[in-house]
mmCIF file of C-alpha atoms in Angstrom:
data_model
loop_
_atom_site.group_PDB
_atom_site.id
_atom_site.type_symbol
_atom_site.label_atom_id
_atom_site.label_comp_id
_atom_site.label_asym_id
_atom_site.label_seq_id
_atom_site.Cartn_x
_atom_site.Cartn_y
_atom_site.Cartn_z
ATOM 1 C CA UNK A 1 30.784 23.622 -47.353
ATOM 2 C CA UNK A 2 27.401 22.368 -46.365
ATOM 3 C CA UNK A 3 26.027 18.901 -45.790
ATOM 4 C CA UNK A 4 25.212 16.214 -48.320
ATOM 5 C CA UNK A 5 21.563 15.613 -47.465
ATOM 6 C CA UNK A 6 19.863 12.270 -47.969
ATOM 7 C CA UNK A 7 16.886 12.437 -50.318
ATOM 8 C CA UNK A 8 14.698 10.633 -47.791
ATOM 9 C CA UNK A 9 15.889 11.281 -44.233
ATOM 10 C CA UNK A 10 14.528 8.878 -41.645
ATOM 11 C CA UNK A 11 13.327 9.113 -38.082
ATOM 12 C CA UNK A 12 14.537 6.032 -36.216
ATOM 13 C CA UNK A 13 12.792 5.330 -32.922
ATOM 14 C CA UNK A 14 14.338 3.031 -30.340
ATOM 15 C CA UNK A 15 12.481 1.915 -27.184
ATOM 16 C CA UNK A 16 15.833 1.463 -25.416
ATOM 17 C CA UNK A 17 16.396 4.434 -23.111
ATOM 18 C CA UNK A 18 19.868 3.135 -22.248
ATOM 19 C CA UNK A 19 21.097 3.072 -25.840
ATOM 20 C CA UNK A 20 22.800 6.476 -25.720
ATOM 21 C CA UNK A 21 24.507 5.747 -22.402
ATOM 22 C CA UNK A 22 25.617 2.329 -23.629
ATOM 23 C CA UNK A 23 27.193 3.714 -26.791
ATOM 24 C CA UNK A 24 28.571 6.969 -25.444
ATOM 25 C CA UNK A 25 29.047 6.248 -21.765
ATOM 26 C CA UNK A 26 27.650 9.149 -19.773
ATOM 27 C CA UNK A 27 29.303 11.705 -22.021
ATOM 28 C CA UNK A 28 27.003 14.000 -23.994
ATOM 29 C CA UNK A 29 29.673 15.130 -26.457
ATOM 30 C CA UNK A 30 29.115 14.376 -30.159
ATOM 31 C CA UNK A 31 30.798 11.452 -31.860
ATOM 32 C CA UNK A 32 32.537 12.303 -35.132
ATOM 33 C CA UNK A 33 34.631 9.801 -37.001
ATOM 34 C CA UNK A 34 34.592 6.586 -38.955
ATOM 35 C CA UNK A 35 31.436 4.490 -39.149
ATOM 36 C CA UNK A 36 31.852 1.554 -36.776
ATOM 37 C CA UNK A 37 29.135 -1.054 -36.881
ATOM 38 C CA UNK A 38 29.276 -1.869 -33.172
ATOM 39 C CA UNK A 39 28.939 1.783 -32.217
ATOM 40 C CA UNK A 40 26.805 3.244 -35.002
ATOM 41 C CA UNK A 41 24.500 0.590 -36.498
ATOM 42 C CA UNK A 42 21.505 1.397 -34.253
ATOM 43 C CA UNK A 43 21.623 5.047 -35.291
ATOM 44 C CA UNK A 44 21.352 4.543 -39.056
ATOM 45 C CA UNK A 45 18.900 2.792 -41.379
ATOM 46 C CA UNK A 46 21.118 1.477 -44.143
ATOM 47 C CA UNK A 47 19.242 0.907 -47.394
ATOM 48 C CA UNK A 48 22.250 0.716 -49.697
ATOM 49 C CA UNK A 49 25.613 2.034 -48.542
ATOM 50 C CA UNK A 50 27.263 2.371 -45.189
ATOM 51 C CA UNK A 51 28.569 5.880 -44.569
ATOM 52 C CA UNK A 52 32.318 6.232 -44.369
ATOM 53 C CA UNK A 53 32.152 8.887 -41.673
ATOM 54 C CA UNK A 54 29.399 9.931 -39.302
ATOM 55 C CA UNK A 55 28.372 12.588 -36.824
ATOM 56 C CA UNK A 56 26.111 11.511 -33.947
ATOM 57 C CA UNK A 57 25.020 14.401 -31.755
ATOM 58 C CA UNK A 58 22.985 13.816 -28.566
ATOM 59 C CA UNK A 59 19.874 16.005 -28.256
ATOM 60 C CA UNK A 60 19.978 17.251 -24.676
ATOM 61 C CA UNK A 61 17.168 19.204 -23.033
ATOM 62 C CA UNK A 62 17.047 20.034 -19.319
ATOM 63 C CA UNK A 63 19.705 17.443 -18.571
ATOM 64 C CA UNK A 64 17.870 14.639 -20.379
ATOM 65 C CA UNK A 65 18.854 13.029 -23.656
ATOM 66 C CA UNK A 66 15.802 12.961 -25.941
ATOM 67 C CA UNK A 67 17.566 11.286 -28.841
ATOM 68 C CA UNK A 68 20.345 11.920 -31.330
ATOM 69 C CA UNK A 69 20.841 13.823 -34.561
ATOM 70 C CA UNK A 70 22.681 11.480 -36.921
ATOM 71 C CA UNK A 71 24.510 12.435 -40.124
ATOM 72 C CA UNK A 72 26.612 10.299 -42.399
ATOM 73 C CA UNK A 73 28.771 10.834 -45.461
ATOM 74 C CA UNK A 74 30.428 8.607 -48.058
ATOM 75 C CA UNK A 75 33.431 10.903 -47.709
ATOM 76 C CA UNK A 76 35.684 9.480 -45.018
ATOM 77 C CA UNK A 77 36.994 12.974 -44.249
ATOM 78 C CA UNK A 78 33.620 14.693 -43.972
ATOM 79 C CA UNK A 79 33.251 14.027 -40.239
ATOM 80 C CA UNK A 80 36.476 13.623 -38.289
ATOM 81 C CA UNK A 81 37.112 13.931 -34.582
ATOM 82 C CA UNK A 82 39.332 16.983 -34.992
ATOM 83 C CA UNK A 83 36.747 19.170 -36.715
ATOM 84 C CA UNK A 84 34.917 21.980 -34.915
ATOM 85 C CA UNK A 85 31.420 21.025 -33.742
ATOM 86 C CA UNK A 86 29.983 24.459 -32.897
ATOM 87 C CA UNK A 87 27.607 24.560 -35.856
ATOM 88 C CA UNK A 88 26.260 21.023 -35.601
ATOM 89 C CA UNK A 89 25.861 21.353 -31.824
ATOM 90 C CA UNK A 90 23.864 24.557 -32.360
ATOM 91 C CA UNK A 91 21.747 22.760 -34.949
ATOM 92 C CA UNK A 92 21.230 19.874 -32.509
ATOM 93 C CA UNK A 93 20.114 22.345 -29.830
ATOM 94 C CA UNK A 94 17.445 23.741 -32.164
ATOM 95 C CA UNK A 95 16.291 20.231 -33.104
ATOM 96 C CA UNK A 96 16.208 19.295 -29.410
ATOM 97 C CA UNK A 97 13.932 22.234 -28.585
ATOM 98 C CA UNK A 98 11.556 21.308 -31.410
ATOM 99 C CA UNK A 99 11.532 17.654 -30.354
ATOM 100 C CA UNK A 100 10.901 18.537 -26.706
ATOM 101 C CA UNK A 101 7.990 20.801 -27.647
ATOM 102 C CA UNK A 102 6.466 18.064 -29.779
ATOM 103 C CA UNK A 103 6.896 15.432 -27.062
ATOM 104 C CA UNK A 104 5.321 17.745 -24.484
ATOM 105 C CA UNK A 105 2.371 18.370 -26.782
ATOM 106 C CA UNK A 106 1.857 14.668 -27.437
ATOM 107 C CA UNK A 107 2.159 13.848 -23.726
ATOM 108 C CA UNK A 108 -0.416 16.490 -22.823
ATOM 109 C CA UNK A 109 -2.740 15.360 -25.596
ATOM 110 C CA UNK A 110 -2.436 11.706 -24.570
ATOM 111 C CA UNK A 111 -2.981 12.450 -20.886
ATOM 112 C CA UNK A 112 -6.260 14.184 -21.731
ATOM 113 C CA UNK A 113 -7.507 10.946 -23.309
ATOM 114 C CA UNK A 114 -6.435 8.527 -20.548
ATOM 115 C CA UNK A 115 -8.311 7.617 -17.377
ATOM 116 C CA UNK A 116 -5.921 8.327 -14.522
ATOM 117 C CA UNK A 117 -7.138 5.452 -12.319
ATOM 118 C CA UNK A 118 -7.094 2.554 -14.775
ATOM 119 C CA UNK A 119 -4.791 3.704 -17.552
ATOM 120 C CA UNK A 120 -7.377 2.859 -20.229
ATOM 121 C CA UNK A 121 -8.892 5.507 -22.469
ATOM 122 C CA UNK A 122 -11.555 7.848 -21.152
ATOM 123 C CA UNK A 123 -14.928 9.086 -22.372
ATOM 124 C CA UNK A 124 -13.374 11.983 -24.267
ATOM 125 C CA UNK A 125 -11.379 9.476 -26.320
ATOM 126 C CA UNK A 126 -14.570 7.534 -27.067
ATOM 127 C CA UNK A 127 -16.223 10.679 -28.395
ATOM 128 C CA UNK A 128 -13.369 11.038 -30.881
ATOM 129 C CA UNK A 129 -12.899 7.393 -31.793
ATOM 130 C CA UNK A 130 -16.487 6.170 -32.117
ATOM 131 C CA UNK A 131 -17.164 8.187 -35.262
ATOM 132 C CA UNK A 132 -13.917 6.939 -36.794
ATOM 133 C CA UNK A 133 -14.807 3.304 -36.088
ATOM 134 C CA UNK A 134 -18.279 3.718 -37.594
ATOM 135 C CA UNK A 135 -16.853 5.383 -40.702
ATOM 136 C CA UNK A 136 -14.364 2.534 -41.060
ATOM 137 C CA UNK A 137 -17.142 -0.044 -40.689
ATOM 138 C CA UNK A 138 -19.188 1.692 -43.376
ATOM 139 C CA UNK A 139 -16.240 1.870 -45.787
ATOM 140 C CA UNK A 140 -15.342 -1.794 -45.343
ATOM 141 C CA UNK A 141 -18.922 -3.047 -44.842
ATOM 142 C CA UNK A 142 -17.684 -4.928 -41.779
ATOM 143 C CA UNK A 143 -19.524 -5.257 -38.456
ATOM 144 C CA UNK A 144 -18.758 -3.161 -35.405
ATOM 145 C CA UNK A 145 -19.665 -4.564 -31.999
ATOM 146 C CA UNK A 146 -20.105 -2.567 -28.815
ATOM 147 C CA UNK A 147 -20.006 -3.797 -25.207
ATOM 148 C CA UNK A 148 -21.450 -1.835 -22.307
ATOM 149 C CA UNK A 149 -19.886 -3.313 -19.156
ATOM 150 C CA UNK A 150 -20.846 -2.638 -15.544
ATOM 151 C CA UNK A 151 -19.095 -4.026 -12.462
ATOM 152 C CA UNK A 152 -21.815 -5.475 -10.240
ATOM 153 C CA UNK A 153 -22.421 -4.285 -6.672
ATOM 154 C CA UNK A 154 -19.487 -1.886 -6.590
ATOM 155 C CA UNK A 155 -21.441 0.475 -4.334
ATOM 156 C CA UNK A 156 -21.781 -2.282 -1.737
ATOM 157 C CA UNK A 157 -18.040 -2.951 -1.931
ATOM 158 C CA UNK A 158 -17.317 0.759 -1.450
ATOM 159 C CA UNK A 159 -19.728 0.983 1.490
ATOM 160 C CA UNK A 160 -18.405 -2.138 3.207
ATOM 161 C CA UNK A 161 -14.658 -1.998 2.501
ATOM 162 C CA UNK A 162 -14.033 1.611 1.495
ATOM 163 C CA UNK A 163 -13.338 3.366 -1.765
ATOM 164 C CA UNK A 164 -9.711 2.252 -1.834
ATOM 165 C CA UNK A 165 -10.905 -1.338 -2.258
ATOM 166 C CA UNK A 166 -13.502 -0.225 -4.785
ATOM 167 C CA UNK A 167 -10.760 1.478 -6.771
ATOM 168 C CA UNK A 168 -8.731 -1.735 -6.727
ATOM 169 C CA UNK A 169 -11.738 -3.604 -8.088
ATOM 170 C CA UNK A 170 -12.041 -1.109 -10.949
ATOM 171 C CA UNK A 171 -8.310 -1.266 -11.701
ATOM 172 C CA UNK A 172 -8.138 -5.071 -11.685
ATOM 173 C CA UNK A 173 -11.369 -5.511 -13.636
ATOM 174 C CA UNK A 174 -10.228 -3.072 -16.325
ATOM 175 C CA UNK A 175 -6.947 -4.983 -16.673
ATOM 176 C CA UNK A 176 -8.807 -8.294 -17.026
ATOM 177 C CA UNK A 177 -11.139 -6.820 -19.647
ATOM 178 C CA UNK A 178 -8.174 -5.426 -21.579
ATOM 179 C CA UNK A 179 -6.482 -8.844 -21.584
ATOM 180 C CA UNK A 180 -9.497 -10.416 -23.295
ATOM 181 C CA UNK A 181 -9.554 -7.834 -26.091
ATOM 182 C CA UNK A 182 -7.327 -7.462 -29.133
ATOM 183 C CA UNK A 183 -4.720 -4.723 -29.359
ATOM 184 C CA UNK A 184 -6.802 -2.788 -31.884
ATOM 185 C CA UNK A 185 -10.019 -2.979 -29.832
ATOM 186 C CA UNK A 186 -11.071 0.162 -27.988
ATOM 187 C CA UNK A 187 -11.695 0.092 -24.233
ATOM 188 C CA UNK A 188 -12.793 3.190 -22.335
ATOM 189 C CA UNK A 189 -13.848 3.878 -18.794
ATOM 190 C CA UNK A 190 -17.206 5.482 -19.440
ATOM 191 C CA UNK A 191 -18.096 6.535 -15.924
ATOM 192 C CA UNK A 192 -17.551 5.123 -12.437
ATOM 193 C CA UNK A 193 -17.716 1.339 -12.699
ATOM 194 C CA UNK A 194 -18.943 1.353 -16.316
ATOM 195 C CA UNK A 195 -16.825 0.632 -19.387
ATOM 196 C CA UNK A 196 -17.471 0.601 -23.126
ATOM 197 C CA UNK A 197 -15.576 -1.540 -25.631
ATOM 198 C CA UNK A 198 -15.617 -1.275 -29.428
ATOM 199 C CA UNK A 199 -14.621 -4.325 -31.444
ATOM 200 C CA UNK A 200 -14.084 -3.842 -35.169
ATOM 201 C CA UNK A 201 -15.020 -6.657 -37.565
ATOM 202 C CA UNK A 202 -16.685 -8.698 -34.823
ATOM 203 C CA UNK A 203 -20.181 -9.950 -35.591
ATOM 204 C CA UNK A 204 -22.879 -10.616 -33.012
ATOM 205 C CA UNK A 205 -22.100 -14.262 -32.289
ATOM 206 C CA UNK A 206 -18.382 -13.634 -31.922
ATOM 207 C CA UNK A 207 -19.134 -10.650 -29.709
ATOM 208 C CA UNK A 208 -21.219 -12.739 -27.330
ATOM 209 C CA UNK A 209 -18.420 -15.318 -27.041
ATOM 210 C CA UNK A 210 -15.858 -12.618 -26.233
ATOM 211 C CA UNK A 211 -18.202 -10.993 -23.717
ATOM 212 C CA UNK A 212 -18.710 -14.345 -21.994
ATOM 213 C CA UNK A 213 -14.940 -14.798 -21.755
ATOM 214 C CA UNK A 214 -14.678 -11.381 -20.133
ATOM 215 C CA UNK A 215 -17.490 -12.197 -17.714
ATOM 216 C CA UNK A 216 -15.817 -15.449 -16.666
ATOM 217 C CA UNK A 217 -12.347 -13.863 -16.356
ATOM 218 C CA UNK A 218 -13.736 -11.180 -14.044
ATOM 219 C CA UNK A 219 -15.705 -13.734 -12.026
ATOM 220 C CA UNK A 220 -12.612 -15.758 -11.160
ATOM 221 C CA UNK A 221 -10.803 -12.582 -10.160
ATOM 222 C CA UNK A 222 -10.308 -12.257 -6.428
ATOM 223 C CA UNK A 223 -9.770 -8.881 -4.780
ATOM 224 C CA UNK A 224 -7.946 -8.712 -1.441
ATOM 225 C CA UNK A 225 -9.839 -7.154 1.471
ATOM 226 C CA UNK A 226 -9.421 -7.244 5.273
ATOM 227 C CA UNK A 227 -11.964 -10.074 5.223
ATOM 228 C CA UNK A 228 -10.062 -12.065 2.619
ATOM 229 C CA UNK A 229 -10.632 -12.404 -1.113
ATOM 230 C CA UNK A 230 -13.856 -10.957 -2.488
ATOM 231 C CA UNK A 231 -15.238 -12.189 -5.804
ATOM 232 C CA UNK A 232 -16.320 -9.693 -8.439
ATOM 233 C CA UNK A 233 -18.884 -10.092 -11.204
ATOM 234 C CA UNK A 234 -19.711 -8.028 -14.244
ATOM 235 C CA UNK A 235 -22.778 -7.571 -16.432
ATOM 236 C CA UNK A 236 -22.396 -6.911 -20.146
ATOM 237 C CA UNK A 237 -24.765 -5.611 -22.803
ATOM 238 C CA UNK A 238 -23.818 -6.145 -26.453
ATOM 239 C CA UNK A 239 -24.907 -4.513 -29.693
ATOM 240 C CA UNK A 240 -23.635 -4.877 -33.250
ATOM 241 C CA UNK A 241 -23.782 -2.563 -36.247
ATOM 242 C CA UNK A 242 -23.716 -4.302 -39.625
ATOM 243 C CA UNK A 243 -23.347 -1.778 -42.457
ATOM 244 C CA UNK A 244 -25.335 -2.517 -45.601
ATOM 245 C CA UNK A 245 -24.115 -1.761 -49.115
ATOM 246 C CA UNK A 246 -26.105 1.128 -50.487
ATOM 247 C CA UNK A 247 -27.470 2.155 -47.078
ATOM 248 C CA UNK A 248 -25.565 5.173 -45.790
ATOM 249 C CA UNK A 249 -26.758 5.892 -42.277
ATOM 250 C CA UNK A 250 -25.751 9.113 -40.589
ATOM 251 C CA UNK A 251 -22.791 8.367 -38.292
ATOM 252 C CA UNK A 252 -24.331 10.367 -35.436
ATOM 253 C CA UNK A 253 -27.453 8.185 -35.561
ATOM 254 C CA UNK A 254 -25.370 5.014 -35.607
ATOM 255 C CA UNK A 255 -23.328 6.245 -32.629
ATOM 256 C CA UNK A 256 -26.415 6.989 -30.565
ATOM 257 C CA UNK A 257 -28.192 3.747 -31.332
ATOM 258 C CA UNK A 258 -25.115 1.546 -31.003
ATOM 259 C CA UNK A 259 -24.516 2.815 -27.465
ATOM 260 C CA UNK A 260 -28.211 2.943 -26.532
ATOM 261 C CA UNK A 261 -28.853 -0.631 -27.655
ATOM 262 C CA UNK A 262 -25.840 -1.914 -25.729
ATOM 263 C CA UNK A 263 -26.986 0.022 -22.654
ATOM 264 C CA UNK A 264 -30.512 -1.383 -22.944
ATOM 265 C CA UNK A 265 -29.060 -4.889 -23.129
ATOM 266 C CA UNK A 266 -26.949 -4.093 -20.060
ATOM 267 C CA UNK A 267 -30.039 -3.001 -18.106
ATOM 268 C CA UNK A 268 -31.658 -6.338 -18.949
ATOM 269 C CA UNK A 269 -28.536 -8.209 -17.811
ATOM 270 C CA UNK A 270 -28.653 -6.325 -14.501
ATOM 271 C CA UNK A 271 -32.369 -6.909 -13.996
ATOM 272 C CA UNK A 272 -31.993 -10.612 -14.822
ATOM 273 C CA UNK A 273 -29.722 -11.103 -11.822
ATOM 274 C CA UNK A 274 -26.371 -9.648 -12.933
ATOM 275 C CA UNK A 275 -23.247 -11.644 -13.821
ATOM 276 C CA UNK A 276 -24.604 -12.206 -17.325
ATOM 277 C CA UNK A 277 -24.283 -11.233 -20.985
ATOM 278 C CA UNK A 278 -27.276 -9.972 -22.962
ATOM 279 C CA UNK A 279 -27.237 -9.089 -26.662
ATOM 280 C CA UNK A 280 -29.499 -6.445 -28.193
ATOM 281 C CA UNK A 281 -32.102 -8.501 -30.041
ATOM 282 C CA UNK A 282 -32.373 -7.807 -33.719
ATOM 283 C CA UNK A 283 -29.891 -4.960 -33.756
ATOM 284 C CA UNK A 284 -27.369 -6.956 -35.737
ATOM 285 C CA UNK A 285 -29.900 -7.690 -38.502
ATOM 286 C CA UNK A 286 -28.834 -5.304 -41.288
ATOM 287 C CA UNK A 287 -32.344 -4.685 -42.605
ATOM 288 C CA UNK A 288 -33.719 -4.207 -39.106
ATOM 289 C CA UNK A 289 -30.954 -1.721 -38.456
ATOM 290 C CA UNK A 290 -31.658 0.136 -41.675
ATOM 291 C CA UNK A 291 -35.337 0.415 -40.753
ATOM 292 C CA UNK A 292 -34.417 1.491 -37.247
ATOM 293 C CA UNK A 293 -32.529 4.491 -38.577
ATOM 294 C CA UNK A 294 -34.746 5.288 -41.549
ATOM 295 C CA UNK A 295 -36.794 7.802 -39.597
ATOM 296 C CA UNK A 296 -33.629 9.742 -38.732
ATOM 297 C CA UNK A 297 -32.529 10.274 -42.325
#
């Protein structure tokens, strides 16, 4: 009676949605029997010993296979194709319900943090993540750069070509911006045609170089309209927070000033003729920054 449980069970995640169908055909019945490498290897993480017999039970919810419940034993007779599967199928049904509930929760939570038009994160995500990035910067004493980006003349594009073209501009520009950033950088659609990016461990000079690459990549982007390709430009304001050992600024003050300084630099870029990058002067000087926030402490 009972199952021999592994001391450290593992959750194995595969990005291949066709794996179950490939291994089991379109049958959703459990597989019980000898461990066969060709059939079973993807379902087990083998640290030491291969199991002699296995049970692989698809987790089915609402006609969809969410995954499998996999059990193995060193006893070759523990799981055999002639044994009754009522109990393990019932257990798999319970696991399937729990997994479905968790997936639904994560999907709902993720959708609340994603901008539906562009697929990048939204302002709500920024409100959560900004404090985390500042705390990380303070712990590691590494710089944190912020870009405030604004697509130029989008209102004119909307007025002349319609909002469907304006939406395409926003979608394409956001994709181009994302391509110029690292995987761990944060990009959010702040509002309308405005975006904010957070770049961990990027100092002021590096930030300006990256912002210029973004500006150029957007500039060479052509958007199709009834009148042909229309060029798009973007203005970018940059600010950088350099934590100082022994100077613990309140995260809320850093958040406010990091965004405000980048926005001020953006306003200057817009007033200087657009299609440009402006960095917040002096903000990346650690002592200047400390003095800037001193009155808030």
